[in-house]
Amino acid sequence: MKKKIIIIGAGVAGLTLANILKNNSNYEYIVYEKNESLNLEEGYGIQLSVNSISILNKLGFDKFNSHEKFNPLKLDFFTNKSKKICDLNLAVFNNKNNHYTTLKRSLLIKFLKEELYSNSIKFGKQVVNVEKINKKTQITFKDDSIDDADYIIVADGVFSGTKSIIEKKQINSKYFGAVAVRAKININEISFINNNHISLLMGSNFHIVLYPVNQDKEMNLVCIIRKRLNIEEPIYKTLEKTVLRHNDKLANLFKVNLSSWPIYTSEKPIKSYHQNVFYIGDAFYSFPPTMAQGASQSIESADELFNLINEDTQNTEDKYFKNRIKRTNQIKVRSNFNYFIFHLSNPFFCFFRNLAIKILVKNRYFNENYLGKVFRK
């Protein structure tokens, strides 16, 4: 008899899991999304390392329009004065079929959605209650509809309201003490970077990441500022006080439409007290952005959970939680360390940081242990 799986949330994690289940006849699934539709218009980018690309390629992503994605070969490090320090060869983490990839997040969502059956996603479905009924877990929605399943997979993001409902206690995210600024920019506005690479500028309490998202070299910009967001202050004024006061030549990067928001991470991962209820993606843990692993870990956690469920052994909840905690801690430590290193302000410390980066990016042992263990699982 088929096992039924309900997925809450139609983001990267939820849609990845749905695509994995679609290819397995032992399961039936349904995705419930609280919004009325998916936003497929925004063109902001994401980075996907080999650990996630290898999973996506099993779902047909290798046949995705190659013009709409990009495979950067290097990561270039710069000072806040736009002076290049060195570069890291990203290609060493690739293998024959799977390569570090950048693209627009909306196109990945569109790909994952279109691979599913048209009736696989139900929109406008907000969870209000979850309880165990006999051997099934039952979900009640705001519109009074009810469904039940053998497994409930929660994938509704860092601000997961479903998690608080299931655990019957308020579970909040933690403010990271930083602001993210994002923009789509024209390559002609950037003279100092190689538009085939990812570029990282490290400044005093800020860093900027630039990378192409397709073969047309449309560029994505992300600026992380170690500062509380002042909703009464225009974001460009915030940039003037933080980023541009160190290098006014960067002003052209920000003379476009800007989006900004405070960065939140998870307090700590939890294992549900409900049997057969699991959290994946940002609902399990939302990372700081300094390892670019948010989307990759959403994909990875979906695949990891499916493999454990499919083994059909005892203590699946314990095994999943133990594995995911280990992986989460590994990436969280590196993300926090990067955040510290990228934002150094003392010139003395910056000099030795830059010297250390020059040495370490060429060190095979460092690459394999610091980055390889994250980028390749």
Tab-separated table of C-alpha atoms in Angstrom:
chain	number	residue	atom	x	y	z
A	1	MET	CA	0.000	0.000	0.000
A	2	LYS	CA	1.297	3.432	-0.922
A	3	LYS	CA	2.412	5.737	1.861
A	4	LYS	CA	1.059	9.266	1.720
A	5	ILE	CA	3.265	12.284	2.344
A	6	ILE	CA	2.037	15.834	2.905
A	7	ILE	CA	4.554	18.610	2.216
A	8	ILE	CA	3.940	22.033	3.739
A	9	GLY	CA	5.578	24.775	1.673
A	10	ALA	CA	6.316	25.096	-2.051
A	11	GLY	CA	9.829	26.509	-1.834
A	12	VAL	CA	13.073	24.881	-2.959
A	13	ALA	CA	13.032	22.209	-0.227
A	14	GLY	CA	9.372	21.237	-0.580
A	15	LEU	CA	9.390	21.137	-4.369
A	16	THR	CA	12.628	19.142	-4.446
A	17	LEU	CA	11.126	16.512	-2.174
A	18	ALA	CA	7.946	16.420	-4.268
A	19	ASN	CA	10.014	15.777	-7.399
A	20	ILE	CA	11.892	12.954	-5.689
A	21	LEU	CA	8.602	11.377	-4.579
A	22	LYS	CA	7.099	11.752	-8.041
A	23	ASN	CA	9.700	9.310	-9.335
A	24	ASN	CA	8.872	6.673	-6.724
A	25	SER	CA	5.681	4.655	-7.111
A	26	ASN	CA	5.634	3.646	-3.433
A	27	TYR	CA	4.399	7.094	-2.391
A	28	GLU	CA	1.623	9.544	-3.078
A	29	TYR	CA	2.203	13.161	-2.147
A	30	ILE	CA	0.591	16.566	-2.058
A	31	VAL	CA	2.177	19.992	-1.533
A	32	TYR	CA	0.237	22.633	0.398
A	33	GLU	CA	1.292	26.276	-0.001
A	34	LYS	CA	-0.212	29.110	2.044
A	35	ASN	CA	0.279	31.732	-0.692
A	36	GLU	CA	-2.069	31.965	-3.644
A	37	SER	CA	0.724	31.473	-6.184
A	38	LEU	CA	4.490	31.150	-6.584
A	39	ASN	CA	6.524	34.243	-7.364
A	40	LEU	CA	8.217	33.405	-10.654
A	41	GLU	CA	8.995	36.982	-11.670
A	42	GLU	CA	11.893	38.090	-9.447
A	43	GLY	CA	15.286	37.540	-11.018
A	44	TYR	CA	17.612	37.333	-8.019
A	45	GLY	CA	20.264	34.665	-8.025
A	46	ILE	CA	21.264	31.626	-6.018
A	47	GLN	CA	24.425	29.555	-5.889
A	48	LEU	CA	24.287	25.764	-5.976
A	49	SER	CA	27.330	23.660	-5.190
A	50	VAL	CA	27.918	20.087	-6.318
A	51	ASN	CA	26.209	18.548	-3.272
A	52	SER	CA	22.864	19.897	-4.524
A	53	ILE	CA	23.453	19.831	-8.278
A	54	SER	CA	24.087	16.077	-8.133
A	55	ILE	CA	20.601	15.660	-6.601
A	56	LEU	CA	18.898	18.035	-9.036
A	57	ASN	CA	20.483	16.330	-12.024
A	58	LYS	CA	18.760	13.092	-11.016
A	59	LEU	CA	15.513	15.042	-11.385
A	60	GLY	CA	16.350	16.238	-14.897
A	61	PHE	CA	18.092	19.517	-14.124
A	62	ASP	CA	20.983	18.531	-16.404
A	63	LYS	CA	18.517	19.042	-19.279
A	64	PHE	CA	17.491	22.499	-18.009
A	65	ASN	CA	18.146	25.280	-20.535
A	66	SER	CA	21.920	25.751	-20.320
A	67	HIS	CA	21.582	29.383	-21.443
A	68	GLU	CA	19.655	30.170	-18.244
A	69	LYS	CA	22.372	29.012	-15.848
A	70	PHE	CA	26.081	29.587	-15.395
A	71	ASN	CA	29.065	27.597	-14.127
A	72	PRO	CA	31.583	30.010	-12.577
A	73	LEU	CA	35.057	28.519	-12.410
A	74	LYS	CA	36.635	30.821	-9.831
A	75	LEU	CA	35.916	32.927	-6.777
A	76	ASP	CA	37.887	36.183	-6.806
A	77	PHE	CA	38.700	37.909	-3.497
A	78	PHE	CA	38.933	41.710	-3.360
A	79	THR	CA	39.663	44.353	-0.746
A	80	ASN	CA	37.059	47.029	-0.127
A	81	LYS	CA	39.110	49.239	-2.462
A	82	SER	CA	38.420	46.812	-5.333
A	83	LYS	CA	41.994	45.512	-5.358
A	84	LYS	CA	42.186	41.812	-6.169
A	85	ILE	CA	43.810	39.654	-3.494
A	86	CYS	CA	43.715	36.196	-5.105
A	87	ASP	CA	41.280	33.634	-6.512
A	88	LEU	CA	39.943	30.226	-5.553
A	89	ASN	CA	39.491	27.565	-8.215
A	90	LEU	CA	35.897	26.353	-7.823
A	91	ALA	CA	36.371	23.756	-10.552
A	92	VAL	CA	38.317	21.492	-8.161
A	93	PHE	CA	35.024	20.757	-6.392
A	94	ASN	CA	33.271	19.726	-9.602
A	95	ASN	CA	33.085	16.269	-11.089
A	96	LYS	CA	32.364	15.077	-14.608
A	97	ASN	CA	28.588	15.564	-14.505
A	98	ASN	CA	28.041	18.082	-11.685
A	99	HIS	CA	29.332	21.634	-11.601
A	100	TYR	CA	29.059	24.633	-9.302
A	101	THR	CA	26.072	26.525	-10.727
A	102	THR	CA	24.461	29.940	-10.467
A	103	LEU	CA	21.031	30.904	-11.772
A	104	LYS	CA	17.906	32.869	-10.916
A	105	ARG	CA	16.047	31.361	-7.980
A	106	SER	CA	12.717	31.905	-9.731
A	107	LEU	CA	13.855	29.717	-12.631
A	108	LEU	CA	14.804	26.897	-10.285
A	109	ILE	CA	11.372	27.134	-8.625
A	110	LYS	CA	9.735	27.167	-12.059
A	111	PHE	CA	11.715	24.089	-13.127
A	112	LEU	CA	10.781	22.160	-9.981
A	113	LYS	CA	7.127	23.185	-10.256
A	114	GLU	CA	6.794	22.274	-13.921
A	115	GLU	CA	8.219	18.820	-13.345
A	116	LEU	CA	5.276	18.011	-11.040
A	117	TYR	CA	1.748	17.024	-12.004
A	118	SER	CA	-0.588	19.988	-12.284
A	119	ASN	CA	-2.710	18.943	-9.294
A	120	SER	CA	0.257	18.270	-7.002
A	121	ILE	CA	0.245	21.730	-5.392
A	122	LYS	CA	-2.704	23.241	-3.553
A	123	PHE	CA	-2.461	27.004	-2.980
A	124	GLY	CA	-4.031	29.198	-0.315
A	125	LYS	CA	-3.753	26.473	2.344
A	126	GLN	CA	-2.717	27.736	5.761
A	127	VAL	CA	-2.231	25.172	8.530
A	128	VAL	CA	-4.120	25.810	11.789
A	129	ASN	CA	-3.868	22.451	13.547
A	130	VAL	CA	-1.933	19.176	13.445
A	131	GLU	CA	-2.800	16.134	15.530
A	132	LYS	CA	-2.394	12.377	15.585
A	133	ILE	CA	-5.518	10.429	14.626
A	134	ASN	CA	-5.064	6.676	14.968
A	135	LYS	CA	-1.961	5.860	12.882
A	136	LYS	CA	-2.242	8.949	10.687
A	137	THR	CA	-1.248	12.566	11.259
A	138	GLN	CA	-4.129	14.908	10.466
A	139	ILE	CA	-3.830	18.506	9.290
A	140	THR	CA	-6.592	21.107	9.475
A	141	PHE	CA	-6.400	24.215	7.311
A	142	LYS	CA	-7.794	27.712	7.756
A	143	ASP	CA	-10.479	27.030	5.155
A	144	ASP	CA	-11.701	24.106	7.360
A	145	SER	CA	-10.448	21.467	4.935
A	146	ILE	CA	-8.730	18.414	6.446
A	147	ASP	CA	-6.166	15.950	5.178
A	148	ASP	CA	-4.101	13.188	6.731
A	149	ALA	CA	-0.945	11.314	5.847
A	150	ASP	CA	1.667	8.844	7.007
A	151	TYR	CA	4.324	11.580	6.997
A	152	ILE	CA	4.164	15.356	7.372
A	153	ILE	CA	7.154	17.252	5.960
A	154	VAL	CA	7.374	20.926	6.916
A	155	ALA	CA	9.267	23.095	4.427
A	156	ASP	CA	7.764	26.561	4.899
A	157	GLY	CA	10.947	28.518	5.576
A	158	VAL	CA	12.777	30.357	8.338
A	159	PHE	CA	9.568	31.978	9.637
A	160	SER	CA	7.730	28.673	9.703
A	161	GLY	CA	4.390	29.191	11.379
A	162	THR	CA	3.582	25.512	10.984
A	163	LYS	CA	6.406	24.570	13.337
A	164	SER	CA	4.859	26.575	16.204
A	165	ILE	CA	1.447	25.009	15.530
A	166	ILE	CA	2.816	21.461	15.500
A	167	GLU	CA	5.007	21.839	18.582
A	168	LYS	CA	2.298	23.872	20.381
A	169	LYS	CA	4.749	26.570	21.447
A	170	GLN	CA	6.037	29.765	19.888
A	171	ILE	CA	9.211	29.137	17.906
A	172	ASN	CA	10.899	32.321	16.728
A	173	SER	CA	13.773	33.048	14.421
A	174	LYS	CA	16.835	34.938	15.644
A	175	TYR	CA	17.895	38.300	14.248
A	176	PHE	CA	21.436	37.955	12.913
A	177	GLY	CA	22.358	41.599	13.439
A	178	ALA	CA	22.834	42.300	9.749
A	179	VAL	CA	21.065	43.677	6.690
A	180	ALA	CA	21.002	42.139	3.213
A	181	VAL	CA	20.819	44.353	0.134
A	182	ARG	CA	20.139	42.700	-3.200
A	183	ALA	CA	20.101	44.014	-6.758
A	184	LYS	CA	20.233	42.988	-10.408
A	185	ILE	CA	22.940	44.969	-12.157
A	186	ASN	CA	24.327	45.561	-15.603
A	187	ILE	CA	27.771	44.156	-16.350
A	188	ASN	CA	28.787	47.537	-17.834
A	189	GLU	CA	28.578	49.045	-14.362
A	190	ILE	CA	31.469	46.886	-13.107
A	191	SER	CA	34.932	47.449	-14.510
A	192	PHE	CA	37.146	45.644	-12.011
A	193	ILE	CA	35.659	42.132	-11.974
A	194	ASN	CA	35.840	39.112	-14.248
A	195	ASN	CA	32.244	38.459	-15.254
A	196	ASN	CA	32.934	34.726	-15.593
A	197	HIS	CA	33.728	34.475	-11.885
A	198	ILE	CA	32.111	35.021	-8.511
A	199	SER	CA	33.556	38.152	-6.900
A	200	LEU	CA	33.782	38.765	-3.149
A	201	LEU	CA	34.645	42.214	-1.780
A	202	MET	CA	35.515	42.265	1.915
A	203	GLY	CA	35.088	45.523	3.817
A	204	SER	CA	34.797	46.986	7.267
A	205	ASN	CA	31.607	45.402	8.629
A	206	PHE	CA	30.307	44.526	5.172
A	207	HIS	CA	30.931	42.268	2.213
A	208	ILE	CA	29.627	42.219	-1.358
A	209	VAL	CA	29.137	39.194	-3.613
A	210	LEU	CA	28.663	39.537	-7.382
A	211	TYR	CA	28.064	36.700	-9.817
A	212	PRO	CA	26.510	35.984	-13.241
A	213	VAL	CA	23.196	34.097	-13.282
A	214	ASN	CA	23.053	33.081	-16.955
A	215	GLN	CA	25.002	33.032	-20.195
A	216	ASP	CA	23.965	36.642	-20.903
A	217	LYS	CA	26.047	37.561	-17.843
A	218	GLU	CA	23.170	39.204	-16.001
A	219	MET	CA	24.709	39.892	-12.631
A	220	ASN	CA	23.347	39.353	-9.142
A	221	LEU	CA	24.599	41.522	-6.284
A	222	VAL	CA	24.269	40.754	-2.597
A	223	CYS	CA	25.640	43.099	0.039
A	224	ILE	CA	25.643	42.032	3.690
A	225	ILE	CA	26.059	44.870	6.188
A	226	ARG	CA	26.711	44.274	9.884
A	227	LYS	CA	24.131	46.800	11.007
A	228	ARG	CA	20.563	46.912	12.235
A	229	LEU	CA	18.092	47.920	9.552
A	230	ASN	CA	16.678	51.392	10.111
A	231	ILE	CA	13.272	51.324	8.434
A	232	GLU	CA	13.116	55.138	8.569
A	233	GLU	CA	16.395	55.521	6.647
A	234	PRO	CA	16.523	54.961	2.863
A	235	ILE	CA	18.697	51.958	2.091
A	236	TYR	CA	20.966	54.012	-0.165
A	237	LYS	CA	21.700	56.306	2.792
A	238	THR	CA	22.664	53.245	4.822
A	239	LEU	CA	25.001	52.181	2.015
A	240	GLU	CA	26.586	55.641	1.946
A	241	LYS	CA	27.319	55.449	5.659
A	242	THR	CA	28.777	51.937	5.535
A	243	VAL	CA	29.976	50.703	2.133
A	244	LEU	CA	30.466	53.806	0.004
A	245	ARG	CA	32.410	55.768	2.602
A	246	HIS	CA	35.196	53.217	2.116
A	247	ASN	CA	35.006	53.130	-1.683
A	248	ASP	CA	32.802	55.635	-3.510
A	249	LYS	CA	33.708	53.943	-6.816
A	250	LEU	CA	31.171	51.265	-5.873
A	251	ALA	CA	28.315	53.781	-6.076
A	252	ASN	CA	27.317	52.675	-9.586
A	253	LEU	CA	26.554	49.194	-8.252
A	254	PHE	CA	23.726	50.553	-6.143
A	255	LYS	CA	22.128	53.062	-8.541
A	256	VAL	CA	19.488	50.486	-9.426
A	257	ASN	CA	16.363	49.110	-7.794
A	258	LEU	CA	17.421	47.746	-4.425
A	259	SER	CA	15.732	45.252	-2.121
A	260	SER	CA	16.731	45.050	1.516
A	261	TRP	CA	15.721	43.105	4.586
A	262	PRO	CA	17.053	42.125	8.020
A	263	ILE	CA	18.727	38.722	8.132
A	264	TYR	CA	17.282	36.081	10.433
A	265	THR	CA	18.627	32.660	11.283
A	266	SER	CA	17.118	29.822	13.293
A	267	GLU	CA	17.435	29.668	17.070
A	268	LYS	CA	18.256	25.968	16.998
A	269	PRO	CA	16.983	22.888	15.170
A	270	ILE	CA	14.301	20.822	16.863
A	271	LYS	CA	13.001	17.308	16.445
A	272	SER	CA	9.220	17.147	16.508
A	273	TYR	CA	7.549	15.360	19.374
A	274	HIS	CA	5.122	14.040	16.741
A	275	GLN	CA	6.167	10.789	15.161
A	276	ASN	CA	6.642	10.990	11.388
A	277	VAL	CA	6.781	14.803	11.321
A	278	PHE	CA	9.980	16.261	9.867
A	279	TYR	CA	11.457	19.678	9.124
A	280	ILE	CA	13.576	20.322	6.027
A	281	GLY	CA	15.291	23.321	4.439
A	282	ASP	CA	15.059	26.627	6.289
A	283	ALA	CA	12.271	25.217	8.472
A	284	PHE	CA	14.907	22.904	9.955
A	285	TYR	CA	17.643	25.526	10.138
A	286	SER	CA	18.248	28.796	8.306
A	287	PHE	CA	21.949	29.532	7.808
A	288	PRO	CA	23.819	32.830	7.722
A	289	PRO	CA	24.442	33.665	4.061
A	290	THR	CA	28.251	33.521	4.156
A	291	MET	CA	28.687	29.969	2.796
A	292	ALA	CA	25.986	30.359	0.090
A	293	GLN	CA	24.485	27.053	1.223
A	294	GLY	CA	20.858	27.989	1.890
A	295	ALA	CA	19.371	26.542	-1.297
A	296	SER	CA	21.884	23.691	-1.462
A	297	GLN	CA	21.010	22.563	2.058
A	298	SER	CA	17.296	22.747	1.281
A	299	ILE	CA	17.851	20.366	-1.631
A	300	GLU	CA	20.216	18.158	0.327
A	301	SER	CA	17.911	17.815	3.342
A	302	ALA	CA	14.981	16.790	1.098
A	303	ASP	CA	17.066	14.051	-0.505
A	304	GLU	CA	18.500	12.915	2.821
A	305	LEU	CA	15.072	12.589	4.416
A	306	PHE	CA	13.603	10.689	1.477
A	307	ASN	CA	16.433	8.149	1.577
A	308	LEU	CA	15.829	7.495	5.273
A	309	ILE	CA	12.053	7.198	4.854
A	310	ASN	CA	12.557	4.889	1.916
A	311	GLU	CA	14.783	2.596	3.992
A	312	ASP	CA	11.726	2.077	6.221
A	313	THR	CA	13.772	1.299	9.322
A	314	GLN	CA	13.072	2.099	12.942
A	315	ASN	CA	14.047	5.431	14.506
A	316	THR	CA	13.881	7.376	11.249
A	317	GLU	CA	13.253	10.584	13.204
A	318	ASP	CA	16.354	10.072	15.348
A	319	LYS	CA	18.545	9.174	12.385
A	320	TYR	CA	17.425	12.145	10.330
A	321	PHE	CA	17.831	14.591	13.205
A	322	LYS	CA	21.274	13.254	14.134
A	323	ASN	CA	22.528	13.434	10.532
A	324	ARG	CA	21.048	16.874	9.869
A	325	ILE	CA	22.369	18.336	13.127
A	326	LYS	CA	25.882	17.159	12.293
A	327	ARG	CA	25.679	18.661	8.811
A	328	THR	CA	24.084	21.870	10.101
A	329	ASN	CA	26.766	22.427	12.729
A	330	GLN	CA	29.492	21.829	10.161
A	331	ILE	CA	28.151	24.548	7.884
A	332	LYS	CA	27.070	26.930	10.644
A	333	VAL	CA	30.576	27.063	12.128
A	334	ARG	CA	32.102	27.853	8.734
A	335	SER	CA	29.400	30.428	7.946
A	336	ASN	CA	29.970	32.279	11.218
A	337	PHE	CA	33.730	32.191	10.758
A	338	ASN	CA	33.422	33.583	7.224
A	339	TYR	CA	31.153	36.327	8.514
A	340	PHE	CA	33.837	37.327	11.029
A	341	ILE	CA	36.700	37.140	8.508
A	342	PHE	CA	34.899	38.968	5.698
A	343	HIS	CA	34.025	41.937	7.933
A	344	LEU	CA	37.367	42.719	9.617
A	345	SER	CA	38.038	46.435	9.939
A	346	ASN	CA	41.471	46.764	11.586
A	347	PRO	CA	44.084	47.291	8.805
A	348	PHE	CA	46.632	45.152	10.662
A	349	PHE	CA	44.250	42.178	10.889
A	350	CYS	CA	43.072	42.722	7.305
A	351	PHE	CA	46.667	42.523	6.041
A	352	PHE	CA	47.238	39.148	7.690
A	353	ARG	CA	43.780	37.895	6.668
A	354	ASN	CA	44.534	38.686	3.043
A	355	LEU	CA	47.936	37.033	3.286
A	356	ALA	CA	46.377	33.924	4.860
A	357	ILE	CA	43.690	33.713	2.149
A	358	LYS	CA	46.378	33.883	-0.564
A	359	ILE	CA	48.111	30.896	0.975
A	360	LEU	CA	45.066	28.847	1.930
A	361	VAL	CA	43.207	28.990	-1.411
A	362	LYS	CA	46.183	27.221	-3.004
A	363	ASN	CA	46.418	24.636	-0.236
A	364	ARG	CA	44.808	21.352	-1.269
A	365	TYR	CA	44.335	20.124	2.309
A	366	PHE	CA	42.516	23.329	3.301
A	367	ASN	CA	40.288	23.245	0.233
A	368	GLU	CA	39.289	19.635	0.799
A	369	ASN	CA	38.585	20.025	4.508
A	370	TYR	CA	37.148	23.521	4.757
A	371	LEU	CA	35.232	23.763	1.491
A	372	GLY	CA	35.210	20.300	-0.061
A	373	LYS	CA	33.374	18.790	2.894
A	374	VAL	CA	30.595	21.336	2.363
A	375	PHE	CA	30.470	21.559	-1.418
A	376	ARG	CA	30.719	17.821	-1.947
A	377	LYS	CA	28.817	15.456	0.324
